[in-house]
Coordinates of C-alpha atoms and ligand atoms in Angstrom, one line a residue:
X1 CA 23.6 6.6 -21.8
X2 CA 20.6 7.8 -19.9
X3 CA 20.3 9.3 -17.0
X4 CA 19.5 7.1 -14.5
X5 CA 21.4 4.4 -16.2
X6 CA 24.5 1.8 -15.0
X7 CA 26.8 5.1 -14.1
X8 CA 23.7 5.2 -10.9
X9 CA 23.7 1.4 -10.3
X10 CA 27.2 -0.1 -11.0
X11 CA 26.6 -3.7 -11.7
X12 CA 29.8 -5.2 -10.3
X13 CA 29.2 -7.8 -8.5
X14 CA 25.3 -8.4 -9.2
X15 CA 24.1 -11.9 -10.2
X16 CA 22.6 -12.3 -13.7
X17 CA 19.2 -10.9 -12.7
X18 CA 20.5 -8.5 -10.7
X19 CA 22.3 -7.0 -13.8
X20 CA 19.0 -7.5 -16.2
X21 CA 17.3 -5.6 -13.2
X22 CA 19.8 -2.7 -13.6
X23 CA 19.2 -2.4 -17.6
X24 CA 15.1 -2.8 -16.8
X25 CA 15.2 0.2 -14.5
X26 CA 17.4 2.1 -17.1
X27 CA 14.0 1.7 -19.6
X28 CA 11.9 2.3 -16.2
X29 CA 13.9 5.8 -15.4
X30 CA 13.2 7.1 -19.6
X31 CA 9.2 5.8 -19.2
X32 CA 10.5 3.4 -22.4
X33 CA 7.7 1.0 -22.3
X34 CA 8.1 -0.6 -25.4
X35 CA 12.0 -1.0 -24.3
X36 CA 11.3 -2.4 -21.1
X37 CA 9.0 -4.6 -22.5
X38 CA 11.3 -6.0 -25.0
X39 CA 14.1 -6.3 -22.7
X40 CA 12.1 -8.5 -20.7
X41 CA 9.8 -10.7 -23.5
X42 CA 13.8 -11.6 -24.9
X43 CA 14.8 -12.6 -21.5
X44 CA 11.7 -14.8 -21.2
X45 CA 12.5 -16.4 -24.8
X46 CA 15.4 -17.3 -23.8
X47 CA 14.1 -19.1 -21.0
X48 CA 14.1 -17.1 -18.2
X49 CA 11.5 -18.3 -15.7
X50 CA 8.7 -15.8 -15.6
X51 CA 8.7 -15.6 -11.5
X52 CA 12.2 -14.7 -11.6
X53 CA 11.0 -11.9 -14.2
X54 CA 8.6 -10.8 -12.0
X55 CA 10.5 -11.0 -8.5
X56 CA 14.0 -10.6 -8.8
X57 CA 14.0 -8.0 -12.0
X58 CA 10.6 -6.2 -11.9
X59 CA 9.8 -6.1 -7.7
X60 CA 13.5 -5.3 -7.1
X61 CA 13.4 -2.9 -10.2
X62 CA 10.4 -0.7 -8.1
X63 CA 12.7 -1.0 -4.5
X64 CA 15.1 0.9 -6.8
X65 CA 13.1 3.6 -7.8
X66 CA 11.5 4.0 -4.5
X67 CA 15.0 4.7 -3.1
X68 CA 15.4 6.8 -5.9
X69 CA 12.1 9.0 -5.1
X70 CA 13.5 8.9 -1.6
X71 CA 16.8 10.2 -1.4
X72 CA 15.3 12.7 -3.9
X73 CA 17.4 11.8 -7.6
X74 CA 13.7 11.2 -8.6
X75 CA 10.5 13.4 -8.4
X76 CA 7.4 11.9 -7.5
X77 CA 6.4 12.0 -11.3
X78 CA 9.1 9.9 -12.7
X79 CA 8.5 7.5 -10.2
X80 CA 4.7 7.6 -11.1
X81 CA 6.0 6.8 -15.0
X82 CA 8.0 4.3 -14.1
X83 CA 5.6 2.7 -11.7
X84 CA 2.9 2.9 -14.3
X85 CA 5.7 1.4 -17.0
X86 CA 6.1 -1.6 -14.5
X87 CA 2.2 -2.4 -13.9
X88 CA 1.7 -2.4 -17.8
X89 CA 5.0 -4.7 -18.6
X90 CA 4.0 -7.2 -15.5
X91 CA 0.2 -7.0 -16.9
X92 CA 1.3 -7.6 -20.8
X93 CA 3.7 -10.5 -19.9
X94 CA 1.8 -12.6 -17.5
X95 CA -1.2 -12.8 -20.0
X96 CA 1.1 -13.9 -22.8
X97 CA 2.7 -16.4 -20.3
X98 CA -0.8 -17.8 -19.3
X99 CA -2.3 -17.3 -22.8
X100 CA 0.2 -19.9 -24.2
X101 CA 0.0 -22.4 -21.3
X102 CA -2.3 -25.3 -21.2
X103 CA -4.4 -24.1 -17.6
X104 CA -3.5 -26.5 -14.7
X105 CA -6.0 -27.8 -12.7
X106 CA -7.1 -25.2 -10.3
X107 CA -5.3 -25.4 -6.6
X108 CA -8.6 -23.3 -5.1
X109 CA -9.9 -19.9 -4.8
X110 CA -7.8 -17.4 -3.7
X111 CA -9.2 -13.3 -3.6
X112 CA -6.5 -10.9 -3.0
X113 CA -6.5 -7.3 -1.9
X114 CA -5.2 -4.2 -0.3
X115 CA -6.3 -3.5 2.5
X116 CA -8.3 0.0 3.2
X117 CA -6.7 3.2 2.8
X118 CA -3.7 1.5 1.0
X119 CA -2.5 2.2 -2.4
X120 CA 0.0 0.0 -3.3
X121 CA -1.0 -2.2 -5.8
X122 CA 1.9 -3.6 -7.2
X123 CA 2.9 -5.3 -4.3
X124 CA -0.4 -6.9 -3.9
X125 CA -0.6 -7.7 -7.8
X126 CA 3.1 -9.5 -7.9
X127 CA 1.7 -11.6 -5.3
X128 CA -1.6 -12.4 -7.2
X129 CA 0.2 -13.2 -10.5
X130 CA 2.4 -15.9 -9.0
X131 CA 0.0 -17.2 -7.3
X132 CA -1.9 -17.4 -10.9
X133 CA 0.9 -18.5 -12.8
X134 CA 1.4 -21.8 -10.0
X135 CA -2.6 -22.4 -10.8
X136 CA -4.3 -20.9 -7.8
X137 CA -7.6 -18.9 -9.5
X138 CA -7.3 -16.0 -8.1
X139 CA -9.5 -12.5 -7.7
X140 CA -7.5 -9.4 -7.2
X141 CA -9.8 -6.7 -5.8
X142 CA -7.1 -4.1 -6.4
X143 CA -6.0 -0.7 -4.2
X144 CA -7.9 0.0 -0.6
X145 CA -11.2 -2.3 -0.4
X146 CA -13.5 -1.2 1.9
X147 CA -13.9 -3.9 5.1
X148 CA -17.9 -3.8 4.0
X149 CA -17.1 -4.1 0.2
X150 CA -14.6 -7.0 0.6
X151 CA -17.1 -9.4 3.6
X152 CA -19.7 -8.9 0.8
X153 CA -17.5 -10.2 -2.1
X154 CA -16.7 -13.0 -0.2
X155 CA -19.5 -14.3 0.8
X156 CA -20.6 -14.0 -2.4
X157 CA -17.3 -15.9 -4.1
X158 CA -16.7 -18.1 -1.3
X159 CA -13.0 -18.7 -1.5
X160 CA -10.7 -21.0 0.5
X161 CA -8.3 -18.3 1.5
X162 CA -8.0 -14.2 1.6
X163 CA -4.9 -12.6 1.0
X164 CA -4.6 -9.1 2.3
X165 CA -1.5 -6.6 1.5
X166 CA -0.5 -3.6 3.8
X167 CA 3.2 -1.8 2.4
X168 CA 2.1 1.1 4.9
X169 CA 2.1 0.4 8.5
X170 CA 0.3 3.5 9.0
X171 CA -2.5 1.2 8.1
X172 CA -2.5 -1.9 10.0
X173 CA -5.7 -1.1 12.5
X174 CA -7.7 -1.0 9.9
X175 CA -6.3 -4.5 8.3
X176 CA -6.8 -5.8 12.0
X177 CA -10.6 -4.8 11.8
X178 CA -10.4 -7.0 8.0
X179 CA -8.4 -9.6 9.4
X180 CA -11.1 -10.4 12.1
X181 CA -13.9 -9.6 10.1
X182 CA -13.2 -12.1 7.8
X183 CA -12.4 -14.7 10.6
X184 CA -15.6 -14.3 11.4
X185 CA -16.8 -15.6 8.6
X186 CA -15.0 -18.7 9.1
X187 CA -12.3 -17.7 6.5
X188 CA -8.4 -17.8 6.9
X189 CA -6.2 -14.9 6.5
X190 CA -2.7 -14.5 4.9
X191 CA -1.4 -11.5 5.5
X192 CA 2.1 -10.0 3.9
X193 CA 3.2 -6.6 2.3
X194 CA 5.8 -4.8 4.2
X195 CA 3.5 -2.5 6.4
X196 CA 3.4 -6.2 8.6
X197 CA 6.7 -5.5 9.4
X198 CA 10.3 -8.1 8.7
X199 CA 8.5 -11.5 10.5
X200 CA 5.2 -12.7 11.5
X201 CA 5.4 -10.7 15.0
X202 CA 3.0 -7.8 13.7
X203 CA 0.9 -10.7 11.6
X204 CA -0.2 -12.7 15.1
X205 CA -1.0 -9.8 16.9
X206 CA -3.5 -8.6 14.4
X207 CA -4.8 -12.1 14.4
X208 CA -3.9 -12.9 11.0
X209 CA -3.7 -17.0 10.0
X210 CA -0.9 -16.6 8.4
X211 CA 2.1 -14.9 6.8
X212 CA 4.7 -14.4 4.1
X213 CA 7.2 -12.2 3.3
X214 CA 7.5 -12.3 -0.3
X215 CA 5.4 -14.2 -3.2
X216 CA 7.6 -17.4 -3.7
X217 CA 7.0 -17.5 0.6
X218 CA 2.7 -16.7 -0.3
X219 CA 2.8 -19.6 -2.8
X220 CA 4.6 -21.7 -0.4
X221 CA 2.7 -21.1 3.0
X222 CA -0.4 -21.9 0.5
X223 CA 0.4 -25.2 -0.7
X224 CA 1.4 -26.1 2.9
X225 CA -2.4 -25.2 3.8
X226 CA -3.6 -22.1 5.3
X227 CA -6.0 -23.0 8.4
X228 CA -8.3 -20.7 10.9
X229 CA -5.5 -20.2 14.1
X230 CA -7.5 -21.6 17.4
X231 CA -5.8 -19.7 19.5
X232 CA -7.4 -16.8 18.3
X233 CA -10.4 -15.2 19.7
X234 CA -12.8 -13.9 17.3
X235 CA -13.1 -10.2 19.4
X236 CA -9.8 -8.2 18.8
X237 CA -6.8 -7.9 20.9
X238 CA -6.8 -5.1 23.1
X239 CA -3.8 -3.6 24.1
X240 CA -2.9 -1.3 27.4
X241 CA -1.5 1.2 24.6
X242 CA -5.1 1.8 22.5
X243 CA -6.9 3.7 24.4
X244 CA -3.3 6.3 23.7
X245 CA -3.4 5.1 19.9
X246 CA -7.1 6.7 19.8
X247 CA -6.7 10.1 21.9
X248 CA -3.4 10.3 19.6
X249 CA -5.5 10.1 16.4
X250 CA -8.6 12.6 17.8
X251 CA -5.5 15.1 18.4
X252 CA -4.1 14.4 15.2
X253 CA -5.2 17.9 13.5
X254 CA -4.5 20.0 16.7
X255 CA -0.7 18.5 16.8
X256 CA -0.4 19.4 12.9
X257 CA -1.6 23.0 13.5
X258 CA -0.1 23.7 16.4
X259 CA 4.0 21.9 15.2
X260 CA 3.0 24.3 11.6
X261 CA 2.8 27.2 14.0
X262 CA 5.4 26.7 15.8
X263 CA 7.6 26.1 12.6
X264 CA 7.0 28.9 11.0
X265 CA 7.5 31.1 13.9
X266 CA 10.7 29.1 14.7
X267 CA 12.6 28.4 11.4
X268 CA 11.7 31.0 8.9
X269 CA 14.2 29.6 6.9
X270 CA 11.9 26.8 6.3
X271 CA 9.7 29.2 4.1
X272 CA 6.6 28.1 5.6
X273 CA 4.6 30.8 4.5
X274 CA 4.6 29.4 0.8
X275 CA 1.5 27.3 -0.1
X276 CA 3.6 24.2 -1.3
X277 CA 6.3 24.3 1.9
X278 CA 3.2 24.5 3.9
X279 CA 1.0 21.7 2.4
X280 CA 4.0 19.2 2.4
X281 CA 5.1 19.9 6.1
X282 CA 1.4 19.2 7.1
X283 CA 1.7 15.8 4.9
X284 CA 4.7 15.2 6.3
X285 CA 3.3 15.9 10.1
X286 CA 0.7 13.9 9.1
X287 CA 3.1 10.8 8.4
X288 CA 4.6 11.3 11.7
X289 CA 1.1 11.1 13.9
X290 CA 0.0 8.3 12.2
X291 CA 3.2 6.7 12.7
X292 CA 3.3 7.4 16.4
X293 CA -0.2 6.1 16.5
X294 CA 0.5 2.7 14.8
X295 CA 3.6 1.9 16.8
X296 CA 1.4 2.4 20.2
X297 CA -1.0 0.1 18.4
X298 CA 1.2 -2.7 17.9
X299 CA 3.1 -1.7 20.9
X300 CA 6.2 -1.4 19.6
X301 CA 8.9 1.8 19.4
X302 CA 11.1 0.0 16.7
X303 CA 8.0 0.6 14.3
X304 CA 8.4 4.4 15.0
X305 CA 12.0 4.5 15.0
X306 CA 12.4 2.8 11.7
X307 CA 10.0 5.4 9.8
X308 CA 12.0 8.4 11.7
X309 CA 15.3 6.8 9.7
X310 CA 13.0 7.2 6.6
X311 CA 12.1 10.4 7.4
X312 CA 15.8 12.0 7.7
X313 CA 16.6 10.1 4.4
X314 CA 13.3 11.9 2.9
X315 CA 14.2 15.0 4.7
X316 CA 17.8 15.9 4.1
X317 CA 18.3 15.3 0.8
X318 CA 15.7 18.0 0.4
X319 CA 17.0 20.3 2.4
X320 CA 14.9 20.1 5.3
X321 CA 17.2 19.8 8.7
X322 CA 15.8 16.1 10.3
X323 CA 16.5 18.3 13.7
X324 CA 12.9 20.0 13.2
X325 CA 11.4 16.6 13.8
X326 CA 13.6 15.8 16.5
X327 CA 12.8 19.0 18.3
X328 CA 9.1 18.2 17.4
X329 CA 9.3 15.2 19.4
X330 CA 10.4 17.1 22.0
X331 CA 7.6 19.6 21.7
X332 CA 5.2 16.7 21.9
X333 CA 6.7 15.1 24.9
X334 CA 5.6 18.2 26.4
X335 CA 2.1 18.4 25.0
X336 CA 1.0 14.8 25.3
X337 CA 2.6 14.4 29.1
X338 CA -0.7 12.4 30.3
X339 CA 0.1 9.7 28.0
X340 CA 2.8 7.8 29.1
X341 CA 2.8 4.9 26.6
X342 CA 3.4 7.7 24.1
X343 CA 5.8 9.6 26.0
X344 CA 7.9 6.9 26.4
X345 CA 8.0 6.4 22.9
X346 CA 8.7 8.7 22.1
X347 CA 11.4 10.0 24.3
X348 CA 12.8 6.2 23.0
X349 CA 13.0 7.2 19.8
X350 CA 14.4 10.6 19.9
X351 CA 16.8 9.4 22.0
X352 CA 17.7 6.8 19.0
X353 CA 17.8 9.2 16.6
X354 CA 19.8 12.1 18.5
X355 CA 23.0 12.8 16.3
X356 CA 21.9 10.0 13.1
X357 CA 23.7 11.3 10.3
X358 CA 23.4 8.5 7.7
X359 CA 25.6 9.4 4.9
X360 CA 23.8 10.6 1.9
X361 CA 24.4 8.0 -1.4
X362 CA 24.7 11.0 -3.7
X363 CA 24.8 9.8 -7.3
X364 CA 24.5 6.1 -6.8
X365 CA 21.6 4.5 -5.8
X366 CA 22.1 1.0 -4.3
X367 CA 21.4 -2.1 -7.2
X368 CA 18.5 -3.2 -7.2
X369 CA 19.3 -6.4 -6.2
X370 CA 21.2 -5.6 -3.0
X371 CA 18.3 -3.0 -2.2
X372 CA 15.7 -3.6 0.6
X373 CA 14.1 -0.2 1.3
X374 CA 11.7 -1.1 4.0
Ligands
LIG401 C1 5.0 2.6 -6.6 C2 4.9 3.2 -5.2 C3 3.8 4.0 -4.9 C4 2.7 4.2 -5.9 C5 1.9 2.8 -5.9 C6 1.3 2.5 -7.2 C7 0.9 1.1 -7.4 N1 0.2 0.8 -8.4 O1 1.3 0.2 -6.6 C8 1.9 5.4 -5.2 C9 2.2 6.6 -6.0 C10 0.4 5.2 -5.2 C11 2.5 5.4 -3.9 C12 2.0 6.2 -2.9 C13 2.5 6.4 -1.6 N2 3.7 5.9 -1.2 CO1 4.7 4.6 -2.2 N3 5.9 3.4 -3.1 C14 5.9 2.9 -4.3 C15 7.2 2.1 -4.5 C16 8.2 2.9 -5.3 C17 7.1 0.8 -5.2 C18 6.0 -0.2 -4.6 C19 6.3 -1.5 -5.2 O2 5.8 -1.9 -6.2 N4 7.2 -2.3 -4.5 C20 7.8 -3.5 -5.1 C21 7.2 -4.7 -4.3 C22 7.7 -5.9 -4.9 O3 7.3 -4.5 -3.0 P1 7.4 -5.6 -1.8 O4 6.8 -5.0 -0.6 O5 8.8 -6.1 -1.7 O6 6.4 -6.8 -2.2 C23 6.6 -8.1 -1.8 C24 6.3 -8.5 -0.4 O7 6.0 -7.4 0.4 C25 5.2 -9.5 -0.5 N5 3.8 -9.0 -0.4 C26 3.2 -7.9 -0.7 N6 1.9 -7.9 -0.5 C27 1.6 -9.1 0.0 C28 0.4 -9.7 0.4 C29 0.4 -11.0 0.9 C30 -0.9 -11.6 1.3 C31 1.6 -11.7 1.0 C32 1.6 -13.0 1.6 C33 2.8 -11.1 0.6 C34 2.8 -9.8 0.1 O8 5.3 -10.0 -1.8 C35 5.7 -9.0 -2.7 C36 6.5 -9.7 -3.9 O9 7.5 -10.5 -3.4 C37 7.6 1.8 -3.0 C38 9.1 1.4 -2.8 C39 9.2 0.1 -2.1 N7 10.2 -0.1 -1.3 O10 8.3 -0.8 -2.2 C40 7.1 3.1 -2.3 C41 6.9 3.2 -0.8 C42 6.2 1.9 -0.3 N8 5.9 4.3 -0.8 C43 6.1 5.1 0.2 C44 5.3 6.2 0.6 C45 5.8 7.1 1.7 C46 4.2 6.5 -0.1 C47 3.2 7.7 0.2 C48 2.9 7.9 1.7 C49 3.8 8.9 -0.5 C50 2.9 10.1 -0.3 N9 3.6 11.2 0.0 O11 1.8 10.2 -0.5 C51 1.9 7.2 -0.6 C52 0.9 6.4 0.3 C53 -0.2 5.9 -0.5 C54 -1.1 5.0 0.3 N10 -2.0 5.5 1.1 O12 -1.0 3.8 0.2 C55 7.3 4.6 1.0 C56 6.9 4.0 2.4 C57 7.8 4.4 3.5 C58 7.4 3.9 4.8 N11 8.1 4.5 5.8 O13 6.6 3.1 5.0 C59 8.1 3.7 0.0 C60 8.9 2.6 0.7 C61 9.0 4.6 -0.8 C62 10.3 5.0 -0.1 N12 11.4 4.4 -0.4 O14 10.2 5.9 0.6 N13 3.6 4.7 -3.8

């Protein structure tokens, strides 16, 4: 048995795509391409539904092995094999699929994309296949399109809808600028990806038309119609918490050095001195700025607290004490005192995460069917 096999995701209990989920990330966890592959083209002749294939085994497959990269069982470049594994499978089986079907008569022009600065494709792709495979013609634009690059393409292809996907929340000013950018054009927004957050809250406050929290929920909300809002004005929302949301992100290299500093003077233990502990605690920093940032941009702590949860399930398992970061918060309570929006955030926050102590799943990561890694 392999390594990352059933011993890591028991299967008890798990429906029937659940379990074929399990054996797809075994192939997944080995970089077996051609056994992924095969796994999944037999399930399909024997009359599996090709959008359960892609949702419920391949999309939960990936939440799997980004718990896996989390809680650190994974490095970063097994994740990137099996990631790279599930793009070529999805690509190989959707063209056979639509290869062998007579085409449907077009439901209208749909172009998809991610929105700037954001790398997830997969997401975005899962979403523009089943939209495909229901008959929708549909342009993917692929990882982080440039607001200018995308207006153009549209007003060159003219379709009835744009779909825009944001898994980072870290980037959801700059889908707001898209969002109303191409409402200005007259064109209707969907909006998904888990960056926008569990509902539509985040969605409407960004001015978006409309949203979905999965692909089956995109394909719905589509053939229901997606329509310009009217309540919407075409300048952006402004909220009392910007103005903090942009001194935060001019500051954003002097609270990085200056947390570094104080790190290295503070916790030698933390070996900051090394080139590689150094350059991933300044990533890391970087993570919780921007966070900070986007939660006074959407005006809402829960945002912030939900990524610190992430970051002590990132942190621990790789030996890095999650009390640094809550004594960083502390630190920059002190330094940003003039901004009280962010002050009470994050006092909020630390407050919530003061004594968290999530027990570690050592061994066993969660099925991927029961797995929702937001
Ligand atoms: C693969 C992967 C990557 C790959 C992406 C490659 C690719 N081709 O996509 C790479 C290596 C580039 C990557 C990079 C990073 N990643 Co990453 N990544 C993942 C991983 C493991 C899988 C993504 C995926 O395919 N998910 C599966 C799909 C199905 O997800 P889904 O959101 O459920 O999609 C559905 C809905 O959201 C919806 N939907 C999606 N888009 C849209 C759009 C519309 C219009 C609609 C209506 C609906 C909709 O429909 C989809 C299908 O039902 C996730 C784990 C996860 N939980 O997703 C982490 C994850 C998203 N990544 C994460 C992180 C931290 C990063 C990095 C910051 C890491 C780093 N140190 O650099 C960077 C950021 C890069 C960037 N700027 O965007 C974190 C995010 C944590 C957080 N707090 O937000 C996650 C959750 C991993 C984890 N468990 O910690 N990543």
């Amino acid at each position: 048995m392999s390594s990352s096999g059933a011993a890591l995701h028991p299967s008890d209990g798990l429906d029937e795509a659940g379990r074929l989920s399990v054996r797809y990330l075994e192939r997944l966890g080995e970089a077996d391409e051609a056994g992924a592959l095969a796994l999944l083209r037999d399930s399909l002749a024997q009359g599996w539904p090709i959008e359960s294939i892609l949702l419920d085994v391949i999309a939960s497959a990936q939440l799997s092995v980004g718990w896996l990269w989390q809680t650190n069982e994974w490095s970063v470049a097994r994740e990137h094999a099996a990631t790279h594994v599930s793009e070529r499978v999805l690509d190989t089986l959707v063209a056979e699929v639509l290869h062998q079907r007579v085409p449907p008569p077009s439901l209208g022009r749909i172009v998809v994309a991610c929105v700037d600065g954001e790398w997830h494709a997969l997401p975005a792709r899962l979403v523009a296949d089943v939209l495909r495979l229901r008959g929708w013609e549909v342009a993917f634009l692929g990882t982080s399109v440039p607001e200018g690059r995308l207006i153009t393409y549209l007003q060159e292809h003219n379709p009835q809808v744009v779909a825009l996907s944001c898994s980072l929340s870290t980037r959801l000013p700059k889908a707001h600028r898209m969002i109303q950018a191409c409402r200005r054009m007259g064109l209707p927004v969907l909006v998904g990806g888990r960056g926008f957050g569990p509902d539509d809250t985040w969605a409407r406050l960004l001015d978006a038309d409309a949203w979905a929290g999965s692909a089956r929920e995109a394909a719905q909300v589509l053939e229901r119609g997606v329509h310009p809002r009217t309540n919407v004005h075409t300048s952006p929302t402004v909220l009392p918490s910007h103005s903090e949301y942009a001194s935060l992100l001019r500051r954003r290299g002097e609270l990085i050095a200056q947390t570094v500093q104080r790190l290295t003077e503070d916790h030698p233990e933390l070996g900051l001195h090394r080139v590689e502990a150094r350059d991933r605690t300044v990533e890391d920093l970087g993570h919780l700025v921007d966070f900070l940032a986007v939660s006074l941009y959407v005006a809402n702590t829960e945002l912030f607290v939900r990524f610190l949860h992430w970051m002590h399930d990132v942190l621990e398992p790789r030996g890095i004490p999650f009390t640094t970061v809550l004594e960083t918060l502390g630190h920059y309570e002190t330094l940003l005192y003039d901004y009280p929006l962010t002050v009470e955030t994050l006092r909020a926050a630390r407050l919530r995460m003061t004594g968290v102590t999530r027990p570690r799943r050592t061994g066993r990561a969660p099925a991927p069917a029961a797995l929702d890694n937001h």
